[in-house]
Structure formats: C-alpha cells, structure tokens
Amino acid sequence: MRTIGHFIGGKEVEGKSGRFADVFEPMTGEVKAKVALATKAEMRAAVENAAAAQPAWGATNPQRRARVLMKFLELVQRDYDKLAELLAREHGKTIPDAKGDIQRGLEVAEFATGIPHLMKGEYTEGAGPGIDIYSMRQPLGVVAGITPFNFPAMIPMWKFAPAIACGNAFILKPSERDPGVPMALAALMLEAGLPPGILNVVNGDKEAVDAILDDPDIKAVGFVGSSPIAQYIYERAAQTGKRAQCFGGAKNHAIIMPDADMDQTVDALIGAGYGSAGERCMAISVAVPVGKATADKLMEKLIPRVESLKIGPSTDPTADYGPLVTKDALERVKNYVEIGVQEGATLAVDGRGFKMQGYENGFYLGGCLFDNVTKDMRIYKEEIFGPVLSVVRAHDYAEALALPSDHDYGNGVAIFTRDGDAARDFAAKVNVGMVGINVPIPVPIAYYTFGGWKKSGFGDLNQHGPDSVRFYTKTKTVTSRWPSGVKEGAEFSIPLMK
Ligand code: NAD
C-alpha cells in the first residue's frame, strides 16, 4: 500500500511518528494509501527549513518569483489529467468536477503572477519641506495554510500561490483525507524552479495544527474548514500574536421570486445543490420560494429532477455526482435526513436506499429533498454537507430576505428573479458575504476576493484578490528628509508637516 509522507525542504520525506490515517477511494470504499500524521517535532523541522530558505526568496525580485508561478501553470496543464484523476479517486468527485477544482486554483496562481504590480507601494513627494513619504510591502516570513478535504487543489493554491509570490515561505497542512494532490502540487512548484524549503507540505491532524498555532516563527495562518475549527484556530492564533483568516461552514440560500424563470432556476438548484454530492462550501442547501404558487411550481419541477439524478463512480464522466468522501460523512448525512424526518419536515425524495451496482462498498447517497422545512429545525440551522436540499416556504419577499440574513452562517446566497429592483434591493440588504443574481454559486473570480460573513468567516481580510496581498505582506512606511531641507533646530512637540 502507498504511504504518503511529507514534502519538506524540496523532497518527500517519510513520517516518523508511527501514526497514519487511511486515505480512501470513496468510489470503491477501499483504503488506497496511508498518510503520515506529523508530530510537533516534525512540524518544527519543516518550519526551521522554511525559515532558513525564506530570506533569499524574499529578496528575489518579484518578477523572478512570478516566473516560477508562470512555469508552474504550464506544468499543471501538462499533468492536468493525471492530477484530476488522482483528485477524483481520493475525494470522490467526478473527473470533470476535479478539473474545475484544479482550474479555480490555477486562476489564483495566474492572478499571483501579477505580483510585481500588486506589491507596489505608494509615494508622496513633498509631504513637508524636503520630506518625501513612501510605503513598501514586505513578506511576513513563514506563513501557514490549513485546508479542508473538499477542494484539495483549489484551496491550497488559493493560499500558497499569493503567499509565495509575495516572498513568504509556506507550510501547507492539507486535509488528511485527500493529501495526494497537495503533495503533487508541491513537487510541481519545485520543478517550476521554486527553491527547496519555500513550499512544504506537512501532513497531519490536530497535533500538526496545534504545532502550527504554537510555533513562534509562523507569522500568519490561513484556514478553511468547518466553523468550530475555524473559530478555534482564529482564537488560538490571536493568543500567539499571529495574523489569521479562518473560513468556516455554510448554509447557502437561494431565494426564488414569483417572476423567476423556473426552468433556469431548477437547473441552477440541481447543479448547485447536488454537484460534488453537496460537499461544497458554496453549495445551495436551502431553497426559499416566495409565495405558495411559486413553491408548488418549484416542487413540481424539482422532484422528478432529484429522482433522476445520475450518481456514479468518480471515473464516470457522465455522472452528475459521485460518492461522499468517507463512510463517516455518509452516515452523518444520512443521520441528518433521519433528523429531518423526526422534526416533521416532508421528505419529498429519499435517496438513502441508493445502491451503486458494482460499487456496493462505495460511499454513495441518492439525492434527498425536503419540503416544509422551518427555521427551528436542526436540518435548517446546521450544515449537512451532502446531497440534501431543504425547501423553506416564505410568504413574501421580506420573510425571504430575513432568512439568510438572520442565519448564523453567511457564506453565499442567490436570488432568482427577472426584477432588477428586487435583485438590487436584495444585494444591498442581505447580510451575507457573496451574492449571486440568477447565479447559484457566486464564487468570485480570482481578482476579486472570496469570503463569507458571520460564522462563515473569522478575520478581516478575504482570500485571493487584493486582500491576499494585504494578508501575506506587512506595510512599512518611510518618511525621509534630506539635509538640504530646512534646518529647524530641536523640536520638542509632536512633529507636524508644515
Ligand atoms: P474540517 O474542519 O474537519 O477540517 C479542516 C482542516 O482542519 C483539516 O486540515 C483538518 O485536518 C483540520 N482539523 C480537523 N479537526 C481539527 C481539530 N480538532 N483541531 C485542529 N485542526 C483540525 O473540515 P473538512 O471536513 O475538511 O471540510 C469541510 C468543511 O469546510 C465544511 O464545513 C465546509 O463548509 C468548509 N469549507 C469552507 C470553505 C469557505 O471558504 N468558507 C471552503 C471549503 C470548505
């Protein structure tokens, strides 16, 4: 069986802890690899390696740093099919979806190649007599990223590409459930010309994460995962004086106005609710039709579509979605379906009986659809993270607007309507970080920033786009005066610009 170690100092090294986690192939349910779980000492060794390599990389001119990323883009293109297959086999998503995972990460690497422009400071000539002021952005040093299982290519790239372009050394602690692609990406960065030690992958669990949080040489930590862990990391990072941006779970609503194009809306809900088996932080998990007639029309069209979803192994390119990531995840989602039934929601489509012929041990679940879900139910309040869509019927627009706005999570939201006034009002007032207007999954493009509100995001800067440069650099401001300027003698009060 394949054993996955760590990628430290430019090479794969064996884990020394003797502790391993199983890496499954969700479509068959078989264990295909064992990944090493790092100790605190192994994390420390990686940080020391990164800290030794970083000063020279930080002093490399930004254009040369960008060229490494340009080469990396080329190499990922070369290995695209191989990476997508590995990703699909470890995660469970279909190969076309795995390609999208890689592509959305590459777009941020592309953005990061513009770093010579993005890192430019500001300059004011003559801010006072003979006085010029300028600012510069400098790398932080060693920074870390802790990433979830559901986008094993995209989210690591969202983190390491801008951080490295800005001149930092990076420690990546990917999800222990699908570590193969992050390890492969680190090897490609090295092949692209990145000096050893600048990108390290240290696999592990809570022990490795806590080692990151306690390490005095790590200056910033970026996290993506579930909300309780996001909050834990945010608070603990603050205690040790680190910069932190921690993105959490979600409950993304789609509001369906009476004038919406219902066929287009149903297409959007099917893709965004069930694609990737609902294991996306931007998946639509709640549909809110406004008015009884809208709700009835929606259910009439939605039920046959959910019943006819094509579930298949990850290697079937015609499948709508594949298995869930682990047996535990499958059982957790099935348990939520049972909770919904107990709470009194109407289970309009029950996918729990689904069996994949030839893949009986895979972690498959048919699409599930609930109607008449209410605000007080656990299946409404909590993140399910599976192919389960809940319909909450709203009487009017005001009630529909209040639902996502008052929810604990605030990652994404969408409105389906042909009314520009309603859409504009919704975008302005809804208390959620990312909004789609007739767009079900409003993940902003790489040169904008990505981030949810409330329990979906802790910290004040978003991921990618201009915020990533702010997060991974510190600003230094220089005020300079040259001797030919005015001579004033000693000044005892606070200096003012005259
Ligand atoms: P998770 O919180 O279980 O794990 C995320 C990371 O934290 C992993 O690297 C894991 O090893 C580590 N971790 C797990 N338990 C820990 C603990 N007790 N202490 C320290 N570290 C720990 O999340 P997941 O199941 O891998 O991913 C799914 C979650 O991620 C969902 O909640 C989803 O909504 C969220 N997510 C959010 C975004 C976003 O941008 N907001 C994007 C993708 C996924």
Coordinates of C-alpha atoms and ligand atoms in Angstrom, one line a residue:
M1 CA 0.0 0.0 0.0
R2 CA 1.2 3.5 -0.8
T3 CA 2.5 5.5 2.1
I4 CA 2.4 9.3 1.9
G5 CA 4.9 11.2 4.0
H6 CA 5.6 15.0 4.0
F7 CA 7.2 17.3 1.5
I8 CA 9.9 19.2 3.4
G9 CA 13.0 21.0 2.1
G10 CA 12.2 20.2 -1.5
K11 CA 11.8 16.4 -1.2
E12 CA 9.3 13.8 0.1
V13 CA 10.3 12.6 3.5
E14 CA 8.9 9.7 5.5
G15 CA 6.8 10.4 8.5
K16 CA 8.4 9.5 11.8
S17 CA 5.5 9.5 14.2
G18 CA 4.3 6.0 13.5
R19 CA 0.8 7.4 13.3
F20 CA -1.1 7.2 10.0
A21 CA -4.6 8.0 8.6
D22 CA -6.3 5.9 6.0
V23 CA -6.8 7.5 2.6
F24 CA -9.9 6.0 1.0
E25 CA -11.0 5.7 -2.6
P26 CA -14.7 6.7 -1.9
M27 CA -16.0 5.2 -5.1
T28 CA -14.9 1.7 -4.1
G29 CA -14.7 2.3 -0.3
E30 CA -11.2 0.8 -0.3
V31 CA -8.2 2.1 1.6
K32 CA -5.7 3.0 -1.1
A33 CA -3.0 4.8 0.9
K34 CA -1.8 5.7 4.4
V35 CA -0.8 9.2 5.2
A36 CA 1.6 10.0 7.9
L37 CA 0.5 12.3 10.8
A38 CA 3.2 14.7 11.8
T39 CA 4.5 15.2 15.3
K40 CA 5.2 18.7 16.8
A41 CA 9.0 18.0 16.2
E42 CA 8.4 17.2 12.5
M43 CA 6.4 20.4 12.1
R44 CA 9.2 22.3 13.9
A45 CA 11.8 20.8 11.5
A46 CA 9.7 22.0 8.5
V47 CA 9.4 25.5 9.9
E48 CA 13.2 25.7 10.5
N49 CA 13.8 24.6 7.0
A50 CA 11.3 27.2 5.7
A51 CA 12.7 30.0 7.9
A52 CA 16.3 29.3 6.6
A53 CA 15.1 29.4 2.9
Q54 CA 12.8 32.5 3.2
P55 CA 15.2 35.5 3.4
A56 CA 16.8 34.7 0.0
W57 CA 13.4 34.1 -1.6
G58 CA 12.0 37.3 -0.1
A59 CA 15.0 39.2 -1.6
T60 CA 14.5 37.7 -5.0
N61 CA 12.9 40.3 -7.3
P62 CA 9.2 39.9 -7.7
Q63 CA 9.3 39.3 -11.4
R64 CA 11.6 36.3 -10.9
R65 CA 9.2 35.0 -8.3
A66 CA 6.3 35.4 -10.7
R67 CA 8.2 33.4 -13.3
V68 CA 8.2 30.4 -11.1
L69 CA 4.4 30.6 -10.9
M70 CA 4.2 31.0 -14.7
K71 CA 6.2 27.8 -15.2
F72 CA 4.0 26.1 -12.5
L73 CA 0.9 27.0 -14.5
E74 CA 2.5 25.3 -17.5
L75 CA 3.4 22.2 -15.6
V76 CA -0.1 21.8 -14.1
Q77 CA -1.5 22.0 -17.6
R78 CA 0.9 19.2 -18.6
D79 CA -0.2 17.0 -15.7
Y80 CA -3.9 18.1 -15.7
D81 CA -5.5 14.7 -16.5
K82 CA -3.3 12.8 -14.1
L83 CA -4.0 15.3 -11.2
A84 CA -7.7 15.3 -11.9
E85 CA -7.9 11.5 -11.8
L86 CA -5.9 11.4 -8.5
L87 CA -8.1 14.1 -7.1
A88 CA -11.3 12.3 -8.1
R89 CA -10.1 9.0 -6.7
E90 CA -9.2 10.4 -3.3
H91 CA -12.1 12.8 -2.9
G92 CA -14.9 11.1 -4.8
K93 CA -16.0 14.0 -7.0
T94 CA -16.2 13.3 -10.8
I95 CA -13.3 13.9 -13.1
P96 CA -14.8 16.9 -14.8
D97 CA -15.6 18.4 -11.4
A98 CA -12.0 17.6 -10.3
K99 CA -10.7 19.5 -13.3
G100 CA -12.8 22.5 -12.2
D101 CA -11.2 22.2 -8.7
I102 CA -7.8 22.5 -10.3
Q103 CA -8.8 25.3 -12.7
R104 CA -10.2 27.6 -10.0
G105 CA -7.0 27.2 -8.1
L106 CA -4.9 27.9 -11.2
E107 CA -6.8 31.1 -11.7
V108 CA -5.5 32.4 -8.4
A109 CA -1.9 31.3 -9.3
E110 CA -2.4 33.3 -12.6
F111 CA -3.5 36.3 -10.5
A112 CA -0.4 35.9 -8.3
T113 CA 1.9 36.2 -11.4
G114 CA 0.9 39.9 -11.4
I115 CA 2.6 40.3 -8.0
P116 CA 5.2 42.9 -9.2
H117 CA 2.3 45.2 -9.8
L118 CA 0.2 44.1 -6.9
M119 CA 3.0 44.6 -4.3
K120 CA 3.8 48.2 -5.4
G121 CA 3.8 50.7 -2.6
E122 CA 2.8 54.4 -2.5
Y123 CA 4.8 57.6 -2.8
T124 CA 4.2 61.2 -1.9
E125 CA 6.7 63.8 -2.9
G126 CA 6.9 66.9 -0.7
A127 CA 4.7 65.8 2.1
G128 CA 6.5 68.6 4.1
P129 CA 9.5 70.8 3.4
G130 CA 12.1 68.5 1.8
I131 CA 10.1 65.5 3.1
D132 CA 9.0 62.5 1.0
I133 CA 7.0 59.6 2.2
Y134 CA 6.7 56.2 0.7
S135 CA 5.4 52.8 1.7
M136 CA 6.5 49.3 0.8
R137 CA 5.1 45.9 1.2
Q138 CA 7.3 43.2 2.7
P139 CA 6.7 39.5 3.2
L140 CA 5.8 38.2 6.6
G141 CA 8.4 35.4 6.7
V142 CA 7.0 31.9 7.2
V143 CA 3.2 31.5 6.9
A144 CA 0.9 28.5 7.0
G145 CA -2.3 27.2 5.4
I146 CA -4.6 24.6 6.9
T147 CA -7.1 23.3 4.2
P148 CA -10.2 21.1 4.0
F149 CA -10.9 17.9 2.1
N150 CA -13.4 19.3 -0.3
F151 CA -11.2 21.3 -2.6
P152 CA -7.8 19.6 -2.3
A153 CA -6.3 21.5 -5.3
M154 CA -8.1 24.9 -5.3
I155 CA -7.8 25.9 -1.7
P156 CA -4.1 25.0 -1.3
M157 CA -3.4 27.1 -4.4
W158 CA -5.5 30.0 -3.2
K159 CA -3.3 30.0 -0.2
F160 CA 0.3 29.2 -1.3
A161 CA 0.3 31.0 -4.7
P162 CA -0.2 34.6 -3.4
A163 CA 1.8 33.9 -0.2
I164 CA 4.8 32.6 -2.1
A165 CA 4.6 35.3 -4.8
C166 CA 4.7 37.9 -2.0
G167 CA 8.1 36.4 -0.9
N168 CA 7.0 34.2 2.0
A169 CA 7.9 30.6 2.7
F170 CA 4.8 28.4 3.2
I171 CA 3.8 25.4 5.3
L172 CA 0.7 23.7 4.0
K173 CA -1.2 21.3 6.2
P174 CA -3.8 19.8 3.9
S175 CA -6.7 17.6 4.8
E176 CA -5.6 14.1 5.8
R177 CA -8.4 12.7 3.7
D178 CA -7.0 13.6 0.3
P179 CA -3.4 14.6 0.6
G180 CA -2.2 13.2 -2.8
V181 CA -2.8 16.3 -4.9
P182 CA -1.3 18.9 -2.5
M183 CA 1.8 16.7 -2.4
A184 CA 1.9 16.6 -6.2
L185 CA 1.4 20.4 -6.5
A186 CA 4.4 21.0 -4.1
A187 CA 6.6 18.8 -6.4
L188 CA 5.4 20.8 -9.4
M189 CA 6.4 24.1 -7.7
L190 CA 9.8 22.7 -7.1
E191 CA 10.1 21.5 -10.8
A192 CA 9.0 25.0 -11.8
G193 CA 12.1 26.4 -10.1
L194 CA 10.9 27.2 -6.6
P195 CA 13.9 26.9 -4.2
P196 CA 13.6 24.0 -1.7
G197 CA 12.1 24.9 1.6
I198 CA 9.7 27.6 0.3
L199 CA 6.7 25.3 -0.1
N200 CA 6.4 22.5 2.5
V201 CA 3.6 20.1 2.9
V202 CA 3.3 18.7 6.4
N203 CA 0.5 16.1 6.7
G204 CA -1.3 15.6 9.9
D205 CA -4.2 16.1 12.2
K206 CA -4.9 18.2 15.3
E207 CA -1.3 17.7 16.6
A208 CA 0.2 19.2 13.5
V209 CA -2.3 22.1 13.5
D210 CA -1.6 22.9 17.1
A211 CA 2.1 22.8 16.4
I212 CA 1.5 25.4 13.7
L213 CA -0.5 27.6 16.1
D214 CA 2.1 27.4 18.8
D215 CA 5.2 28.0 16.6
P216 CA 6.6 31.4 17.2
D217 CA 8.2 31.5 13.7
I218 CA 4.9 31.2 11.9
K219 CA 3.6 34.7 11.4
A220 CA 0.2 34.1 9.8
V221 CA -2.2 31.3 9.4
G222 CA -4.9 30.9 6.8
F223 CA -7.6 28.3 7.5
V224 CA -10.6 26.8 5.6
G225 CA -12.8 24.1 7.0
S226 CA -15.7 23.8 9.4
S227 CA -16.8 26.7 11.7
P228 CA -15.9 25.3 15.1
I229 CA -12.4 24.6 14.0
A230 CA -12.2 28.0 12.2
Q231 CA -13.1 29.8 15.4
Y232 CA -10.7 27.6 17.5
I233 CA -7.8 28.5 15.1
Y234 CA -8.7 32.1 14.9
E235 CA -8.8 32.5 18.7
R236 CA -5.7 30.4 19.4
A237 CA -3.7 32.2 16.6
A238 CA -4.6 35.5 18.2
Q239 CA -3.2 34.3 21.5
T240 CA 0.2 33.7 19.9
G241 CA 0.1 37.0 18.0
K242 CA -0.4 35.6 14.5
R243 CA -2.4 37.1 11.7
A244 CA -5.3 34.8 11.0
Q245 CA -8.1 34.4 8.4
C246 CA -10.3 31.5 9.0
F247 CA -13.2 30.5 6.8
G248 CA -15.9 28.2 8.0
G249 CA -19.0 26.3 7.1
A250 CA -22.1 27.5 5.3
K251 CA -25.9 27.3 4.7
N252 CA -26.4 29.0 1.4
H253 CA -29.9 30.0 0.5
A254 CA -31.5 30.5 -3.0
I255 CA -34.4 32.9 -3.0
I256 CA -36.9 32.2 -5.8
M257 CA -39.1 35.1 -6.6
P258 CA -42.5 34.5 -8.3
D259 CA -41.3 36.0 -11.6
A260 CA -38.2 33.8 -11.8
D261 CA -37.6 31.7 -14.9
M262 CA -38.5 28.4 -13.2
D263 CA -36.7 26.1 -15.7
Q264 CA -33.5 28.0 -15.4
T265 CA -33.9 28.1 -11.6
V266 CA -34.4 24.4 -11.3
D267 CA -31.3 23.7 -13.4
A268 CA -29.3 26.0 -11.2
L269 CA -30.6 24.4 -8.0
I270 CA -29.9 20.9 -9.2
G271 CA -26.3 21.7 -10.1
A272 CA -25.6 23.8 -7.1
G273 CA -27.4 21.6 -4.6
Y274 CA -26.2 18.2 -5.7
G275 CA -23.0 18.8 -7.7
S276 CA -20.0 17.3 -5.9
A277 CA -22.5 15.5 -3.7
G278 CA -23.3 18.8 -2.0
E279 CA -19.8 18.9 -0.5
R280 CA -19.1 22.5 -1.5
C281 CA -19.0 25.4 0.9
M282 CA -20.9 27.4 -1.8
A283 CA -23.5 24.6 -2.4
I284 CA -27.1 25.7 -2.3
S285 CA -28.6 23.8 0.6
V286 CA -31.8 25.9 1.2
A287 CA -34.3 26.9 -1.5
V288 CA -36.8 29.6 -0.5
P289 CA -39.7 30.0 -2.9
V290 CA -41.7 33.2 -2.3
G291 CA -45.5 32.5 -2.2
K292 CA -47.4 29.3 -2.3
A293 CA -47.8 29.3 -6.1
T294 CA -44.0 29.6 -6.6
A295 CA -43.4 26.9 -4.1
D296 CA -45.8 24.4 -5.7
K297 CA -44.4 25.1 -9.1
L298 CA -40.9 24.6 -7.9
M299 CA -41.6 21.3 -6.1
E300 CA -43.4 20.0 -9.2
K301 CA -40.4 20.6 -11.4
L302 CA -37.7 19.8 -8.7
I303 CA -39.0 16.3 -7.6
P304 CA -38.5 14.5 -10.9
R305 CA -35.1 16.1 -11.4
V306 CA -33.9 15.0 -8.0
E307 CA -35.3 11.5 -8.6
S308 CA -33.4 11.2 -11.9
L309 CA -30.0 12.4 -10.8
K310 CA -27.3 10.2 -12.1
I311 CA -25.0 9.1 -9.4
G312 CA -21.9 7.2 -10.4
P313 CA -18.3 6.4 -9.6
S314 CA -15.8 9.3 -9.8
T315 CA -14.4 7.9 -13.1
D316 CA -17.7 8.0 -14.9
P317 CA -17.7 11.3 -16.8
T318 CA -21.4 11.2 -17.4
A319 CA -22.3 11.0 -13.6
D320 CA -23.9 14.1 -12.1
Y321 CA -22.0 13.4 -8.9
G322 CA -20.0 10.7 -7.1
P323 CA -19.8 9.3 -3.6
L324 CA -19.2 11.2 -0.4
V325 CA -15.7 11.4 1.0
T326 CA -15.9 8.8 3.8
K327 CA -18.2 6.4 5.4
D328 CA -18.4 8.7 8.4
A329 CA -19.5 11.6 6.2
L330 CA -22.2 9.3 4.5
E331 CA -23.5 8.2 7.9
R332 CA -23.6 11.8 9.2
V333 CA -25.6 13.0 6.2
K334 CA -28.0 10.0 6.5
N335 CA -28.4 10.8 10.1
Y336 CA -29.4 14.4 9.3
V337 CA -32.0 13.0 6.9
E338 CA -33.5 11.0 9.7
I339 CA -33.4 14.0 12.0
G340 CA -35.4 16.0 9.4
V341 CA -38.0 13.3 9.2
Q342 CA -38.2 13.2 13.0
E343 CA -38.5 17.0 13.1
G344 CA -41.6 16.9 10.8
A345 CA -40.2 18.1 7.5
T346 CA -41.7 16.4 4.4
L347 CA -39.1 14.1 2.8
A348 CA -40.2 14.5 -0.8
V349 CA -37.3 12.5 -2.2
D350 CA -35.4 9.9 -0.1
G351 CA -32.1 8.9 -1.6
R352 CA -31.0 6.7 1.3
G353 CA -31.8 3.5 -0.4
F354 CA -29.5 4.2 -3.4
K355 CA -27.0 1.4 -4.2
M356 CA -24.3 1.7 -6.8
Q357 CA -24.1 -1.6 -8.8
G358 CA -20.6 -3.0 -8.9
Y359 CA -19.5 -0.5 -6.2
E360 CA -21.5 -1.7 -3.2
N361 CA -18.9 -0.6 -0.7
G362 CA -18.6 3.0 -2.0
F363 CA -20.0 5.9 0.0
Y364 CA -22.9 6.8 -2.2
L365 CA -26.1 8.6 -1.3
G366 CA -29.0 9.4 -3.7
G367 CA -30.3 12.9 -3.8
C368 CA -32.6 13.9 -0.9
L369 CA -35.2 16.7 -1.0
F370 CA -37.1 18.1 2.0
D371 CA -40.2 20.3 1.7
N372 CA -41.9 22.4 4.5
V373 CA -38.6 22.9 6.4
T374 CA -38.9 25.5 9.2
K375 CA -36.4 27.8 10.9
D376 CA -36.4 26.0 14.2
M377 CA -35.3 22.6 12.7
R378 CA -31.8 21.3 13.1
I379 CA -31.7 20.5 9.4
Y380 CA -32.2 24.2 8.7
K381 CA -29.8 25.5 11.3
E382 CA -26.9 23.2 10.8
E383 CA -24.6 22.5 7.9
I384 CA -25.4 19.0 6.4
F385 CA -22.7 19.0 3.7
G386 CA -24.3 16.3 1.5
P387 CA -26.8 15.9 -1.4
V388 CA -29.7 17.2 0.6
L389 CA -31.8 20.3 -0.4
S390 CA -34.3 21.8 2.1
V391 CA -37.2 23.9 0.8
V392 CA -38.3 26.6 3.3
R393 CA -41.5 28.3 2.0
A394 CA -41.7 32.1 2.6
H395 CA -44.9 34.1 2.4
D396 CA -43.3 37.2 1.0
Y397 CA -40.0 38.9 -0.1
A398 CA -39.4 40.4 3.4
E399 CA -39.5 37.0 5.0
A400 CA -37.3 35.5 2.3
L401 CA -34.7 38.3 2.8
A402 CA -34.7 37.8 6.6
L403 CA -33.9 34.0 6.4
P404 CA -30.3 34.1 5.1
S405 CA -29.7 37.5 6.8
D406 CA -30.6 36.1 10.3
H407 CA -28.9 32.7 9.8
D408 CA -25.7 32.0 11.8
Y409 CA -23.8 31.3 8.6
G410 CA -23.3 33.9 5.9
N411 CA -21.1 32.5 3.1
G412 CA -23.1 32.7 -0.2
V413 CA -26.7 33.4 -1.2
A414 CA -28.6 33.7 -4.5
I415 CA -31.7 35.3 -5.8
F416 CA -33.6 34.2 -8.9
T417 CA -35.8 36.9 -10.4
R418 CA -36.3 39.0 -13.5
D419 CA -37.0 42.1 -11.5
G420 CA -33.9 44.4 -11.3
D421 CA -35.3 46.4 -8.4
A422 CA -35.8 43.3 -6.3
A423 CA -32.3 42.0 -7.2
R424 CA -30.7 45.3 -6.4
D425 CA -32.5 45.6 -3.1
F426 CA -31.6 42.1 -2.1
A427 CA -27.9 42.5 -3.0
A428 CA -27.7 45.7 -0.9
K429 CA -29.6 44.4 2.2
V430 CA -28.8 40.7 2.6
N431 CA -26.4 40.0 5.5
V432 CA -24.2 37.5 3.6
G433 CA -20.7 37.9 2.1
M434 CA -21.2 36.7 -1.5
V435 CA -24.3 37.2 -3.5
G436 CA -25.5 35.7 -6.8
I437 CA -28.2 37.3 -9.0
N438 CA -29.5 34.4 -11.1
V439 CA -26.1 32.8 -10.4
P440 CA -26.3 29.9 -8.0
I441 CA -22.7 29.6 -6.9
P442 CA -21.3 33.1 -6.8
V443 CA -17.6 32.3 -6.2
P444 CA -15.9 35.5 -7.2
I445 CA -13.2 35.4 -9.9
A446 CA -9.6 35.3 -8.7
Y447 CA -9.0 39.1 -8.9
Y448 CA -11.9 39.8 -6.5
T449 CA -11.9 38.4 -3.0
F450 CA -13.7 35.4 -1.5
G451 CA -15.0 35.4 2.0
G452 CA -18.2 34.7 4.0
W453 CA -19.6 36.6 6.9
K454 CA -20.7 35.7 10.4
K455 CA -19.8 32.1 11.3
S456 CA -18.6 31.5 7.8
G457 CA -15.5 33.8 8.2
F458 CA -13.3 34.9 11.1
G459 CA -10.8 37.6 10.4
D460 CA -11.0 40.9 8.5
L461 CA -9.3 40.0 5.1
N462 CA -10.7 37.7 2.5
Q463 CA -9.0 35.1 0.4
H464 CA -7.4 35.8 -3.1
G465 CA -7.7 39.1 -5.0
P466 CA -6.2 42.2 -3.5
D467 CA -6.9 41.0 0.1
S468 CA -4.4 38.1 -0.3
V469 CA -1.6 40.6 -1.0
R470 CA -2.6 42.6 2.1
F471 CA -2.8 39.4 4.2
Y472 CA 0.6 38.0 3.2
T473 CA 2.6 41.2 3.5
K474 CA 3.2 43.9 6.0
T475 CA 3.4 47.6 5.2
K476 CA 6.3 49.7 6.1
T477 CA 6.1 53.5 5.7
V478 CA 9.2 55.6 5.3
T479 CA 9.3 59.3 6.0
S480 CA 12.6 60.8 4.6
R481 CA 14.2 64.3 4.7
W482 CA 17.4 65.2 3.1
P483 CA 20.0 67.6 4.6
S484 CA 19.3 70.3 2.0
G485 CA 15.9 70.8 3.6
V486 CA 15.0 73.5 6.2
K487 CA 17.1 73.4 9.4
E488 CA 14.8 74.0 12.3
G489 CA 16.8 73.0 15.4
A490 CA 15.5 70.6 18.0
E491 CA 11.7 70.1 18.0
F492 CA 10.1 69.0 21.3
S493 CA 6.4 68.9 20.4
I494 CA 5.0 66.3 18.0
P495 CA 6.3 66.9 14.5
L496 CA 3.8 68.5 12.1
M497 CA 4.1 68.7 8.3
K498 CA 4.5 72.4 7.6
Ligands
NAD1 P1 -12.6 20.3 9.0 O1 -12.9 21.5 9.8 O2 -12.9 18.9 9.6 O3 -11.0 20.2 8.6 C1 -10.4 21.3 8.0 C2 -8.9 21.2 8.4 O4 -8.8 21.3 9.9 C3 -8.2 19.9 8.0 O5 -6.9 20.2 7.6 C4 -8.2 19.1 9.3 O6 -7.1 18.2 9.4 C5 -8.1 20.2 10.4 N1 -8.8 19.8 11.7 C6 -9.8 19.0 11.8 N2 -10.2 18.9 13.1 C7 -9.3 19.6 13.8 C8 -9.1 19.9 15.2 N3 -9.9 19.4 16.1 N4 -8.2 20.8 15.5 C9 -7.3 21.3 14.6 N5 -7.4 21.1 13.3 C10 -8.4 20.2 12.9 O7 -13.3 20.5 7.6 P2 -13.5 19.5 6.4 O8 -14.5 18.4 6.8 O9 -12.1 19.1 5.9 O10 -14.1 20.4 5.3 C11 -15.5 20.7 5.2 C12 -15.8 22.0 5.8 O11 -15.1 23.1 5.3 C13 -17.3 22.4 5.6 O12 -17.8 22.9 6.9 C14 -17.2 23.4 4.6 O13 -18.3 24.3 4.6 C15 -16.0 24.1 4.9 N6 -15.4 24.9 3.8 C16 -15.5 26.2 3.8 C17 -15.0 27.0 2.8 C18 -15.0 28.5 2.8 O14 -14.4 29.1 2.1 N7 -15.8 29.1 3.8 C19 -14.5 26.4 1.7 C20 -14.4 25.0 1.6 C21 -14.9 24.2 2.7

